[in-house]
PDB file of C-alpha atoms in Angstrom:
ATOM      1  CA  MET A   1     113.231 115.799  95.942  1.00  0.00           C
ATOM      2  CA  THR A   2     112.069 112.225  95.388  1.00  0.00           C
ATOM      3  CA  LEU A   3     111.467 109.546  97.976  1.00  0.00           C
ATOM      4  CA  LYS A   4     114.890 107.914  98.067  1.00  0.00           C
ATOM      5  CA  CYS A   5     115.326 104.216  98.755  1.00  0.00           C
ATOM      6  CA  SER A   6     116.636 105.107 102.219  1.00  0.00           C
ATOM      7  CA  LYS A   7     113.358 106.867 102.947  1.00  0.00           C
ATOM      8  CA  TRP A   8     111.482 103.730 101.986  1.00  0.00           C
ATOM      9  CA  MET A   9     113.607 101.808 104.482  1.00  0.00           C
ATOM     10  CA  LEU A  10     113.016 104.408 107.181  1.00  0.00           C
ATOM     11  CA  ALA A  11     109.293 104.224 106.485  1.00  0.00           C
ATOM     12  CA  ALA A  12     109.255 100.508 107.301  1.00  0.00           C
ATOM     13  CA  GLY A  13     108.812 101.155 111.002  1.00  0.00           C
ATOM     14  CA  ALA A  14     105.809 103.390 110.464  1.00  0.00           C
ATOM     15  CA  LEU A  15     104.432 100.994 107.893  1.00  0.00           C
ATOM     16  CA  SER A  16     104.486  98.104 110.352  1.00  0.00           C
ATOM     17  CA  ALA A  17     101.593  99.719 112.192  1.00  0.00           C
ATOM     18  CA  ILE A  18      99.631  99.831 108.944  1.00  0.00           C
ATOM     19  CA  LEU A  19     100.429  96.202 108.226  1.00  0.00           C
ATOM     20  CA  ALA A  20      99.253  95.249 111.692  1.00  0.00           C
ATOM     21  CA  SER A  21      96.004  97.187 111.395  1.00  0.00           C
ATOM     22  CA  VAL A  22      95.002  96.088 107.902  1.00  0.00           C
ATOM     23  CA  ALA A  23      93.732  92.515 107.861  1.00  0.00           C
ATOM     24  CA  PRO A  24      94.709  90.221 104.995  1.00  0.00           C
ATOM     25  CA  SER A  25      92.175  89.855 102.204  1.00  0.00           C
ATOM     26  CA  LYS A  26      89.908  86.845 102.382  1.00  0.00           C
ATOM     27  CA  ALA A  27      89.789  84.445  99.457  1.00  0.00           C
ATOM     28  CA  GLN A  28      89.867  87.189  96.824  1.00  0.00           C
ATOM     29  CA  GLN A  29      86.527  88.571  98.036  1.00  0.00           C
ATOM     30  CA  THR A  30      87.860  91.612  99.865  1.00  0.00           C
ATOM     31  CA  ILE A  31      89.817  94.598  98.571  1.00  0.00           C
ATOM     32  CA  ARG A  32      91.972  96.541 101.026  1.00  0.00           C
ATOM     33  CA  VAL A  33      91.592 100.176  99.991  1.00  0.00           C
ATOM     34  CA  GLY A  34      93.388 103.282 101.223  1.00  0.00           C
ATOM     35  CA  TRP A  35      91.658 106.647 101.148  1.00  0.00           C
ATOM     36  CA  THR A  36      92.162 110.208 102.327  1.00  0.00           C
ATOM     37  CA  ILE A  37      90.467 113.603 102.305  1.00  0.00           C
ATOM     38  CA  PRO A  38      89.394 115.616 100.435  1.00  0.00           C
ATOM     39  CA  ALA A  39      87.957 115.096  96.929  1.00  0.00           C
ATOM     40  CA  GLU A  40      87.213 111.368  96.703  1.00  0.00           C
ATOM     41  CA  GLU A  41      83.455 111.639  96.297  1.00  0.00           C
ATOM     42  CA  SER A  42      83.014 108.316  94.490  1.00  0.00           C
ATOM     43  CA  LYS A  43      84.648 106.505  97.420  1.00  0.00           C
ATOM     44  CA  TYR A  44      82.690 108.534  99.957  1.00  0.00           C
ATOM     45  CA  TRP A  45      79.466 107.438  98.271  1.00  0.00           C
ATOM     46  CA  MET A  46      80.615 103.807  98.462  1.00  0.00           C
ATOM     47  CA  MET A  47      81.480 104.175 102.151  1.00  0.00           C
ATOM     48  CA  ARG A  48      78.394 106.093 103.246  1.00  0.00           C
ATOM     49  CA  ARG A  49      75.742 104.848 100.797  1.00  0.00           C
ATOM     50  CA  PRO A  50      76.718 101.181 100.192  1.00  0.00           C
ATOM     51  CA  ALA A  51      73.111 100.206  99.448  1.00  0.00           C
ATOM     52  CA  GLU A  52      73.411 102.207  96.218  1.00  0.00           C
ATOM     53  CA  PHE A  53      75.975  99.685  94.931  1.00  0.00           C
ATOM     54  CA  PRO A  54      74.436  96.209  94.366  1.00  0.00           C
ATOM     55  CA  ASP A  55      77.749  94.325  94.401  1.00  0.00           C
ATOM     56  CA  LEU A  56      79.335  96.119  97.334  1.00  0.00           C
ATOM     57  CA  GLY A  57      79.092  94.094 100.526  1.00  0.00           C
ATOM     58  CA  LYS A  58      77.587  91.173  98.630  1.00  0.00           C
ATOM     59  CA  THR A  59      79.766  89.844  95.817  1.00  0.00           C
ATOM     60  CA  TYR A  60      82.783  91.653  97.249  1.00  0.00           C
ATOM     61  CA  LYS A  61      83.785  93.719 100.298  1.00  0.00           C
ATOM     62  CA  VAL A  62      86.055  96.676 100.899  1.00  0.00           C
ATOM     63  CA  GLU A  63      88.266  97.165 103.950  1.00  0.00           C
ATOM     64  CA  TRP A  64      88.730 100.944 104.161  1.00  0.00           C
ATOM     65  CA  THR A  65      91.835 102.447 105.799  1.00  0.00           C
ATOM     66  CA  GLN A  66      92.266 106.218 106.076  1.00  0.00           C
ATOM     67  CA  PHE A  67      95.636 107.907 105.514  1.00  0.00           C
ATOM     68  CA  GLN A  68      96.860 111.503 105.764  1.00  0.00           C
ATOM     69  CA  GLY A  69      98.104 111.620 102.178  1.00  0.00           C
ATOM     70  CA  THR A  70      99.141 109.693  99.098  1.00  0.00           C
ATOM     71  CA  ALA A  71     102.822 109.057  99.943  1.00  0.00           C
ATOM     72  CA  PRO A  72     102.160 106.706 102.901  1.00  0.00           C
ATOM     73  CA  MET A  73      99.588 104.871 100.781  1.00  0.00           C
ATOM     74  CA  THR A  74     102.264 104.375  98.119  1.00  0.00           C
ATOM     75  CA  GLN A  75     104.470 102.740 100.734  1.00  0.00           C
ATOM     76  CA  ALA A  76     101.577 100.545 101.857  1.00  0.00           C
ATOM     77  CA  LEU A  77     100.900  99.458  98.279  1.00  0.00           C
ATOM     78  CA  ALA A  78     104.569  98.658  97.709  1.00  0.00           C
ATOM     79  CA  ALA A  79     104.646  96.634 100.930  1.00  0.00           C
ATOM     80  CA  GLY A  80     101.518  94.693  99.968  1.00  0.00           C
ATOM     81  CA  ALA A  81      99.520  96.142 102.858  1.00  0.00           C
ATOM     82  CA  LEU A  82      96.931  97.631 100.489  1.00  0.00           C
ATOM     83  CA  ASP A  83      95.451  96.399  97.216  1.00  0.00           C
ATOM     84  CA  CYS A  84      94.151  99.722  95.866  1.00  0.00           C
ATOM     85  CA  ALA A  85      94.571 103.301  97.036  1.00  0.00           C
ATOM     86  CA  THR A  86      94.348 106.952  96.176  1.00  0.00           C
ATOM     87  CA  GLN A  87      97.547 108.124  94.501  1.00  0.00           C
ATOM     88  CA  ALA A  88      99.103 111.230  93.000  1.00  0.00           C
ATOM     89  CA  PRO A  89     101.256 110.911  89.881  1.00  0.00           C
ATOM     90  CA  LEU A  90     104.444 111.859  91.764  1.00  0.00           C
ATOM     91  CA  SER A  91     103.716 109.523  94.688  1.00  0.00           C
ATOM     92  CA  LEU A  92     102.984 106.628  92.351  1.00  0.00           C
ATOM     93  CA  ALA A  93     106.126 107.277  90.316  1.00  0.00           C
ATOM     94  CA  ASN A  94     108.210 107.449  93.488  1.00  0.00           C
ATOM     95  CA  GLY A  95     106.777 104.067  94.418  1.00  0.00           C
ATOM     96  CA  VAL A  96     108.128 102.651  91.180  1.00  0.00           C
ATOM     97  CA  VAL A  97     111.554 104.200  91.704  1.00  0.00           C
ATOM     98  CA  GLY A  98     111.984 103.681  95.446  1.00  0.00           C
ATOM     99  CA  GLY A  99     109.771 100.716  96.206  1.00  0.00           C
ATOM    100  CA  ASN A 100     109.722  98.650  92.999  1.00  0.00           C
ATOM    101  CA  LEU A 101     105.956  99.140  92.895  1.00  0.00           C
ATOM    102  CA  LYS A 102     104.064  97.791  89.909  1.00  0.00           C
ATOM    103  CA  ALA A 103     100.563  99.205  89.648  1.00  0.00           C
ATOM    104  CA  TYR A 104      97.733 100.097  87.301  1.00  0.00           C
ATOM    105  CA  ILE A 105      95.886 103.411  87.278  1.00  0.00           C
ATOM    106  CA  VAL A 106      92.251 102.289  87.215  1.00  0.00           C
ATOM    107  CA  ALA A 107      90.391 105.581  87.756  1.00  0.00           C
ATOM    108  CA  GLN A 108      90.816 109.297  88.398  1.00  0.00           C
ATOM    109  CA  HIS A 109      89.263 111.424  91.129  1.00  0.00           C
ATOM    110  CA  VAL A 110      90.031 115.117  90.542  1.00  0.00           C
ATOM    111  CA  TYR A 111      92.173 117.487  88.522  1.00  0.00           C
ATOM    112  CA  GLU A 112      92.700 121.240  88.437  1.00  0.00           C
ATOM    113  CA  LYS A 113      90.775 122.967  85.676  1.00  0.00           C
ATOM    114  CA  PRO A 114      91.163 126.514  84.343  1.00  0.00           C
ATOM    115  CA  GLY A 115      89.176 128.894  86.521  1.00  0.00           C
ATOM    116  CA  GLY A 116      88.586 126.258  89.176  1.00  0.00           C
ATOM    117  CA  PHE A 117      90.210 125.696  92.539  1.00  0.00           C
ATOM    118  CA  SER A 118      93.970 125.316  92.791  1.00  0.00           C
ATOM    119  CA  VAL A 119      95.710 124.162  95.960  1.00  0.00           C
ATOM    120  CA  TYR A 120      97.445 127.217  97.432  1.00  0.00           C
ATOM    121  CA  TRP A 121      99.734 128.344 100.248  1.00  0.00           C
ATOM    122  CA  ALA A 122      98.379 130.948 102.634  1.00  0.00           C
ATOM    123  CA  VAL A 123      99.924 133.348 105.118  1.00  0.00           C
ATOM    124  CA  MET A 124      98.340 135.632 107.684  1.00  0.00           C
ATOM    125  CA  ASP A 125      97.213 139.042 106.438  1.00  0.00           C
ATOM    126  CA  ASP A 126      99.762 140.845 108.604  1.00  0.00           C
ATOM    127  CA  SER A 127     102.636 138.511 107.674  1.00  0.00           C
ATOM    128  CA  PRO A 128     105.808 140.146 106.303  1.00  0.00           C
ATOM    129  CA  ILE A 129     105.877 137.365 103.693  1.00  0.00           C
ATOM    130  CA  LYS A 130     104.782 139.064 100.473  1.00  0.00           C
ATOM    131  CA  LYS A 131     106.399 136.847  97.839  1.00  0.00           C
ATOM    132  CA  ILE A 132     107.760 133.303  97.549  1.00  0.00           C
ATOM    133  CA  SER A 133     111.380 134.385  98.086  1.00  0.00           C
ATOM    134  CA  ASP A 134     110.356 135.733 101.502  1.00  0.00           C
ATOM    135  CA  LEU A 135     109.855 132.138 102.653  1.00  0.00           C
ATOM    136  CA  LYS A 136     113.605 131.724 103.213  1.00  0.00           C
ATOM    137  CA  GLY A 137     114.234 130.845 106.845  1.00  0.00           C
ATOM    138  CA  LYS A 138     110.525 130.261 107.520  1.00  0.00           C
ATOM    139  CA  THR A 139     108.511 127.253 108.669  1.00  0.00           C
ATOM    140  CA  VAL A 140     106.238 126.020 105.887  1.00  0.00           C
ATOM    141  CA  GLY A 141     103.506 123.410 106.175  1.00  0.00           C
ATOM    142  CA  ILE A 142     102.635 120.799 103.566  1.00  0.00           C
ATOM    143  CA  SER A 143     100.139 117.962 103.825  1.00  0.00           C
ATOM    144  CA  VAL A 144     102.666 115.194 103.137  1.00  0.00           C
ATOM    145  CA  ILE A 145     106.328 115.577 102.189  1.00  0.00           C
ATOM    146  CA  GLY A 146     106.765 113.718  98.914  1.00  0.00           C
ATOM    147  CA  GLY A 147     103.011 113.614  98.289  1.00  0.00           C
ATOM    148  CA  GLY A 148     101.003 114.856  95.343  1.00  0.00           C
ATOM    149  CA  THR A 149     101.353 118.581  96.004  1.00  0.00           C
ATOM    150  CA  TYR A 150     105.082 118.452  96.723  1.00  0.00           C
ATOM    151  CA  GLY A 151     106.259 118.331  93.096  1.00  0.00           C
ATOM    152  CA  PRO A 152     104.851 121.614  91.751  1.00  0.00           C
ATOM    153  CA  PHE A 153     105.408 123.226  95.176  1.00  0.00           C
ATOM    154  CA  ALA A 154     109.127 122.406  95.105  1.00  0.00           C
ATOM    155  CA  MET A 155     109.468 123.478  91.484  1.00  0.00           C
ATOM    156  CA  LEU A 156     107.787 126.825  92.176  1.00  0.00           C
ATOM    157  CA  LEU A 157     110.039 127.520  95.167  1.00  0.00           C
ATOM    158  CA  LYS A 158     113.196 126.689  93.197  1.00  0.00           C
ATOM    159  CA  LYS A 159     112.165 129.038  90.381  1.00  0.00           C
ATOM    160  CA  ASN A 160     111.980 131.808  92.976  1.00  0.00           C
ATOM    161  CA  GLY A 161     115.382 131.100  94.491  1.00  0.00           C
ATOM    162  CA  VAL A 162     114.233 129.026  97.458  1.00  0.00           C
ATOM    163  CA  ASP A 163     115.661 125.543  97.996  1.00  0.00           C
ATOM    164  CA  PRO A 164     112.851 123.508  99.623  1.00  0.00           C
ATOM    165  CA  ALA A 165     115.430 121.173 101.178  1.00  0.00           C
ATOM    166  CA  LYS A 166     117.747 123.811 102.657  1.00  0.00           C
ATOM    167  CA  ASP A 167     116.140 127.251 102.801  1.00  0.00           C
ATOM    168  CA  ILE A 168     112.933 126.472 104.704  1.00  0.00           C
ATOM    169  CA  LYS A 169     111.814 124.246 107.537  1.00  0.00           C
ATOM    170  CA  LEU A 170     109.238 122.016 105.842  1.00  0.00           C
ATOM    171  CA  VAL A 171     106.812 120.288 108.197  1.00  0.00           C
ATOM    172  CA  GLU A 172     103.848 118.010 107.586  1.00  0.00           C
ATOM    173  CA  VAL A 173     100.489 119.613 108.410  1.00  0.00           C
ATOM    174  CA  GLY A 174      97.316 117.800 107.391  1.00  0.00           C
ATOM    175  CA  PHE A 175      94.794 119.806 105.417  1.00  0.00           C
ATOM    176  CA  ALA A 176      92.216 119.555 108.212  1.00  0.00           C
ATOM    177  CA  VAL A 177      94.477 121.369 110.715  1.00  0.00           C
ATOM    178  CA  SER A 178      96.293 123.697 108.322  1.00  0.00           C
ATOM    179  CA  GLU A 179      94.209 126.748 109.235  1.00  0.00           C
ATOM    180  CA  ASP A 180      94.739 126.253 112.973  1.00  0.00           C
ATOM    181  CA  ALA A 181      98.476 125.757 112.479  1.00  0.00           C
ATOM    182  CA  LEU A 182      98.674 129.061 110.589  1.00  0.00           C
ATOM    183  CA  ARG A 183      96.512 131.086 112.964  1.00  0.00           C
ATOM    184  CA  GLN A 184      98.348 129.736 116.027  1.00  0.00           C
ATOM    185  CA  GLY A 185     101.740 130.627 114.551  1.00  0.00           C
ATOM    186  CA  ARG A 186     103.074 127.073 114.343  1.00  0.00           C
ATOM    187  CA  VAL A 187     103.830 127.692 110.650  1.00  0.00           C
ATOM    188  CA  ASP A 188     104.491 130.849 108.671  1.00  0.00           C
ATOM    189  CA  ALA A 189     102.786 129.535 105.524  1.00  0.00           C
ATOM    190  CA  VAL A 190     100.667 126.470 104.901  1.00  0.00           C
ATOM    191  CA  ASN A 191      98.862 124.616 102.114  1.00  0.00           C
ATOM    192  CA  MET A 192      95.111 125.062 101.773  1.00  0.00           C
ATOM    193  CA  ASN A 193      92.677 122.636 100.172  1.00  0.00           C
ATOM    194  CA  GLN A 194      88.896 122.486 100.138  1.00  0.00           C
ATOM    195  CA  PRO A 195      86.758 122.606 102.249  1.00  0.00           C
ATOM    196  CA  PHE A 196      89.307 123.986 104.701  1.00  0.00           C
ATOM    197  CA  ALA A 197      90.279 126.835 102.370  1.00  0.00           C
ATOM    198  CA  ALA A 198      86.637 127.964 102.138  1.00  0.00           C
ATOM    199  CA  ARG A 199      86.312 127.838 105.918  1.00  0.00           C
ATOM    200  CA  ALA A 200      89.465 129.922 106.424  1.00  0.00           C
ATOM    201  CA  GLU A 201      88.447 132.453 103.778  1.00  0.00           C
ATOM    202  CA  ALA A 202      85.044 132.883 105.435  1.00  0.00           C
ATOM    203  CA  LYS A 203      86.723 133.731 108.751  1.00  0.00           C
ATOM    204  CA  GLY A 204      89.149 136.159 107.124  1.00  0.00           C
ATOM    205  CA  GLY A 205      92.598 137.191 108.269  1.00  0.00           C
ATOM    206  CA  THR A 206      94.548 135.086 105.788  1.00  0.00           C
ATOM    207  CA  ARG A 207      95.727 135.704 102.232  1.00  0.00           C
ATOM    208  CA  LYS A 208      96.904 133.585  99.328  1.00  0.00           C
ATOM    209  CA  LEU A 209     100.655 133.644  98.684  1.00  0.00           C
ATOM    210  CA  PHE A 210     100.808 131.342  95.636  1.00  0.00           C
ATOM    211  CA  SER A 211      98.893 128.493  94.044  1.00  0.00           C
ATOM    212  CA  LEU A 212     100.136 125.342  92.315  1.00  0.00           C
ATOM    213  CA  SER A 213      98.502 126.326  89.029  1.00  0.00           C
ATOM    214  CA  GLU A 214     101.130 129.063  88.696  1.00  0.00           C
ATOM    215  CA  GLU A 215     103.719 126.339  88.107  1.00  0.00           C
ATOM    216  CA  MET A 216     101.744 123.464  86.627  1.00  0.00           C
ATOM    217  CA  PRO A 217      98.297 124.155  85.125  1.00  0.00           C
ATOM    218  CA  ASN A 218      95.722 121.358  84.812  1.00  0.00           C
ATOM    219  CA  ILE A 219      97.324 119.175  87.491  1.00  0.00           C
ATOM    220  CA  VAL A 220      95.916 115.679  87.854  1.00  0.00           C
ATOM    221  CA  HIS A 221      95.753 115.592  91.627  1.00  0.00           C
ATOM    222  CA  ILE A 222      94.557 112.158  92.638  1.00  0.00           C
ATOM    223  CA  LEU A 223      94.051 108.824  90.932  1.00  0.00           C
ATOM    224  CA  GLU A 224      92.964 105.362  91.949  1.00  0.00           C
ATOM    225  CA  ALA A 225      95.726 102.783  91.573  1.00  0.00           C
ATOM    226  CA  CYS A 226      95.828  99.048  92.307  1.00  0.00           C
ATOM    227  CA  ARG A 227      98.792  96.730  92.656  1.00  0.00           C
ATOM    228  CA  ALA A 228      99.415  94.994  89.332  1.00  0.00           C
ATOM    229  CA  GLU A 229      99.864  91.593  90.957  1.00  0.00           C
ATOM    230  CA  PHE A 230      96.515  91.908  92.724  1.00  0.00           C
ATOM    231  CA  VAL A 231      94.735  93.008  89.541  1.00  0.00           C
ATOM    232  CA  ASP A 232      96.277  90.225  87.462  1.00  0.00           C
ATOM    233  CA  LYS A 233      95.260  87.586  90.018  1.00  0.00           C
ATOM    234  CA  ASN A 234      91.776  88.987  90.680  1.00  0.00           C
ATOM    235  CA  PRO A 235      90.541  90.712  87.500  1.00  0.00           C
ATOM    236  CA  ASP A 236      86.829  90.160  88.129  1.00  0.00           C
ATOM    237  CA  LEU A 237      87.108  91.478  91.686  1.00  0.00           C
ATOM    238  CA  VAL A 238      88.900  94.630  90.551  1.00  0.00           C
ATOM    239  CA  LYS A 239      86.440  95.102  87.685  1.00  0.00           C
ATOM    240  CA  ALA A 240      83.594  95.110  90.211  1.00  0.00           C
ATOM    241  CA  TYR A 241      85.437  97.736  92.264  1.00  0.00           C
ATOM    242  CA  VAL A 242      86.166  99.954  89.242  1.00  0.00           C
ATOM    243  CA  ARG A 243      82.533  99.644  88.105  1.00  0.00           C
ATOM    244  CA  ASP A 244      81.509 100.989  91.501  1.00  0.00           C
ATOM    245  CA  ILE A 245      84.081 103.801  91.379  1.00  0.00           C
ATOM    246  CA  THR A 246      82.598 104.738  87.990  1.00  0.00           C
ATOM    247  CA  SER A 247      79.070 104.534  89.357  1.00  0.00           C
ATOM    248  CA  GLY A 248      80.052 106.504  92.455  1.00  0.00           C
ATOM    249  CA  MET A 249      81.396 109.363  90.374  1.00  0.00           C
ATOM    250  CA  LYS A 250      78.220 109.463  88.307  1.00  0.00           C
ATOM    251  CA  LYS A 251      76.059 109.478  91.456  1.00  0.00           C
ATOM    252  CA  ALA A 252      78.170 112.240  92.998  1.00  0.00           C
ATOM    253  CA  LEU A 253      77.803 114.485  89.959  1.00  0.00           C
ATOM    254  CA  ALA A 254      74.135 113.687  89.311  1.00  0.00           C
ATOM    255  CA  ASN A 255      72.871 114.328  92.850  1.00  0.00           C
ATOM    256  CA  ARG A 256      74.705 117.307  94.322  1.00  0.00           C
ATOM    257  CA  GLU A 257      72.298 117.666  97.251  1.00  0.00           C
ATOM    258  CA  GLU A 258      72.987 114.119  98.445  1.00  0.00           C
ATOM    259  CA  THR A 259      76.699 114.474  97.699  1.00  0.00           C
ATOM    260  CA  LEU A 260      76.837 117.482 100.017  1.00  0.00           C
ATOM    261  CA  LYS A 261      75.408 115.275 102.778  1.00  0.00           C
ATOM    262  CA  VAL A 262      77.793 112.416 102.018  1.00  0.00           C
ATOM    263  CA  VAL A 263      80.870 114.638 101.980  1.00  0.00           C
ATOM    264  CA  SER A 264      79.742 116.407 105.149  1.00  0.00           C
ATOM    265  CA  GLU A 265      79.493 113.052 106.915  1.00  0.00           C
ATOM    266  CA  VAL A 266      83.021 112.083 105.872  1.00  0.00           C
ATOM    267  CA  LEU A 267      84.821 115.423 106.220  1.00  0.00           C
ATOM    268  CA  LYS A 268      82.833 116.579 109.271  1.00  0.00           C
ATOM    269  CA  ALA A 269      82.426 119.911 107.488  1.00  0.00           C
ATOM    270  CA  PRO A 270      79.155 121.882 107.624  1.00  0.00           C
ATOM    271  CA  ILE A 271      77.049 121.706 104.475  1.00  0.00           C
ATOM    272  CA  PRO A 272      76.888 125.536 104.193  1.00  0.00           C
ATOM    273  CA  VAL A 273      80.705 125.597 103.914  1.00  0.00           C
ATOM    274  CA  LEU A 274      80.747 122.772 101.353  1.00  0.00           C
ATOM    275  CA  ASP A 275      77.967 124.473  99.410  1.00  0.00           C
ATOM    276  CA  THR A 276      80.228 127.448  98.663  1.00  0.00           C
ATOM    277  CA  TYR A 277      82.368 125.397  96.299  1.00  0.00           C
ATOM    278  CA  LEU A 278      81.647 121.654  96.058  1.00  0.00           C
ATOM    279  CA  LEU A 279      80.880 120.651  92.458  1.00  0.00           C
ATOM    280  CA  LYS A 280      80.722 124.312  91.427  1.00  0.00           C
ATOM    281  CA  ASP A 281      82.903 126.237  88.976  1.00  0.00           C
ATOM    282  CA  ASN A 282      85.366 127.124  91.777  1.00  0.00           C
ATOM    283  CA  ASP A 283      85.973 123.463  92.652  1.00  0.00           C
ATOM    284  CA  PHE A 284      88.312 120.846  91.169  1.00  0.00           C
ATOM    285  CA  GLY A 285      87.366 119.221  87.879  1.00  0.00           C
ATOM    286  CA  ARG A 286      86.021 115.664  87.661  1.00  0.00           C
ATOM    287  CA  ASP A 287      85.672 113.380  84.670  1.00  0.00           C
ATOM    288  CA  PRO A 288      82.041 112.144  84.610  1.00  0.00           C
ATOM    289  CA  GLY A 289      83.191 108.552  84.150  1.00  0.00           C
ATOM    290  CA  ALA A 290      86.229 108.789  86.448  1.00  0.00           C
ATOM    291  CA  ALA A 291      88.437 108.172  83.403  1.00  0.00           C
ATOM    292  CA  PRO A 292      92.178 108.730  83.923  1.00  0.00           C
ATOM    293  CA  ASN A 293      93.706 111.446  81.748  1.00  0.00           C
ATOM    294  CA  PHE A 294      96.824 109.519  80.738  1.00  0.00           C
ATOM    295  CA  PRO A 295      98.202 112.252  78.399  1.00  0.00           C
ATOM    296  CA  ALA A 296      98.010 114.804  81.232  1.00  0.00           C
ATOM    297  CA  ILE A 297      99.677 112.375  83.625  1.00  0.00           C
ATOM    298  CA  GLN A 298     102.439 111.745  81.084  1.00  0.00           C
ATOM    299  CA  LYS A 299     103.001 115.499  80.793  1.00  0.00           C
ATOM    300  CA  MET A 300     103.411 115.742  84.560  1.00  0.00           C
ATOM    301  CA  LEU A 301     105.879 112.838  84.586  1.00  0.00           C
ATOM    302  CA  ASP A 302     107.836 114.522  81.781  1.00  0.00           C
ATOM    303  CA  ILE A 303     108.060 117.781  83.737  1.00  0.00           C
ATOM    304  CA  TYR A 304     109.270 115.931  86.830  1.00  0.00           C
ATOM    305  CA  ALA A 305     111.890 114.166  84.719  1.00  0.00           C
ATOM    306  CA  GLU A 306     113.050 117.432  83.127  1.00  0.00           C
ATOM    307  CA  THR A 307     113.569 118.987  86.558  1.00  0.00           C
ATOM    308  CA  GLY A 308     115.447 115.946  87.895  1.00  0.00           C
ATOM    309  CA  MET A 309     112.789 114.870  90.371  1.00  0.00           C
ATOM    310  CA  LEU A 310     112.230 111.554  88.569  1.00  0.00           C
ATOM    311  CA  PRO A 311     113.894 109.451  85.893  1.00  0.00           C
ATOM    312  CA  LYS A 312     112.103 109.476  82.553  1.00  0.00           C
ATOM    313  CA  MET A 313     108.971 107.379  82.829  1.00  0.00           C
ATOM    314  CA  ASP A 314     106.302 106.143  80.396  1.00  0.00           C
ATOM    315  CA  VAL A 315     102.714 106.304  81.647  1.00  0.00           C
ATOM    316  CA  ALA A 316     101.966 103.202  79.541  1.00  0.00           C
ATOM    317  CA  GLN A 317     103.353 101.034  82.340  1.00  0.00           C
ATOM    318  CA  PHE A 318     100.335 102.060  84.437  1.00  0.00           C
ATOM    319  CA  LYS A 319      97.700 101.156  81.829  1.00  0.00           C
ATOM    320  CA  HIS A 320      95.729  97.923  82.033  1.00  0.00           C
ATOM    321  CA  PRO A 321      94.261  96.966  78.645  1.00  0.00           C
ATOM    322  CA  THR A 322      90.716  96.501  79.953  1.00  0.00           C
ATOM    323  CA  ILE A 323      90.386  97.336  83.647  1.00  0.00           C
ATOM    324  CA  VAL A 324      90.094 101.111  83.760  1.00  0.00           C
ATOM    325  CA  ALA A 325      87.236 103.563  84.330  1.00  0.00           C
ATOM    326  CA  PRO A 326      84.691 104.074  83.034  1.00  0.00           C
ATOM    327  CA  LEU A 327      83.387 100.554  83.465  1.00  0.00           C
ATOM    328  CA  GLN A 328      79.682  99.793  83.299  1.00  0.00           C
TER     329      GLN A 328
END
């Protein structure tokens, strides 16, 4: 299910609050950036360790606005309320289809790698739900309907005879509260992402029902995208931002001890919990230069088109000839 044009119209009311809270950029010196949790370590470094970035706060500034997921950031980009934001391939593509969004992918945050972490749906140990088809008639949580995880989730359910639009009650549950929602019985199954998955697993009492990698291996989860109009009008400003995204990724990977502290400050998660997975083999994958994997993104767009979730789309429309990570 894609974000239909009617949904974009319905989102206008909610978006007005975003527009009111995000100040207009000042003389091309400020970038309005949307972010979310988890897995945006380069941005977290920029937010929490700005002194590590010589240009940040001096030659340009960032106005940071937090969102629950990528889909509302897509709407904010399309409405001109943000200049750059975290995006998932499906969210970004829906922005093109439903919101006439024109944007460039300038960097990449994380992807799923073989043997690493894959976003999964959990149930309680004593739940009668043993397989995906058992979800019929149940309440299922997802971080954001229409967001980055929705595509492979919906495809996996359909393959197992469950219509995500008709056979389940799908509700939005942010990753940070997914464990509580499951344990308190507000949902029968819910999506788990790090570090919240590690925290839930440490407590016990839950079990994995299915993971997204079962449907779509090597998922590119989140990217950094900027409105094309903004990039074209302010190339030097965006170059400075992408240089810092590149630098932030390198700092995150080079200094794990400090990255644990940075991520703990942002996610409010204890370092011992983060230490069980962050930047280890059981975590997401990260390109050392934050470079977007355009062939992988194209493959995802092709799969969405084949299943009718999107019209056929060429990833080339999201490529800027020069402004893309890694930038030095």
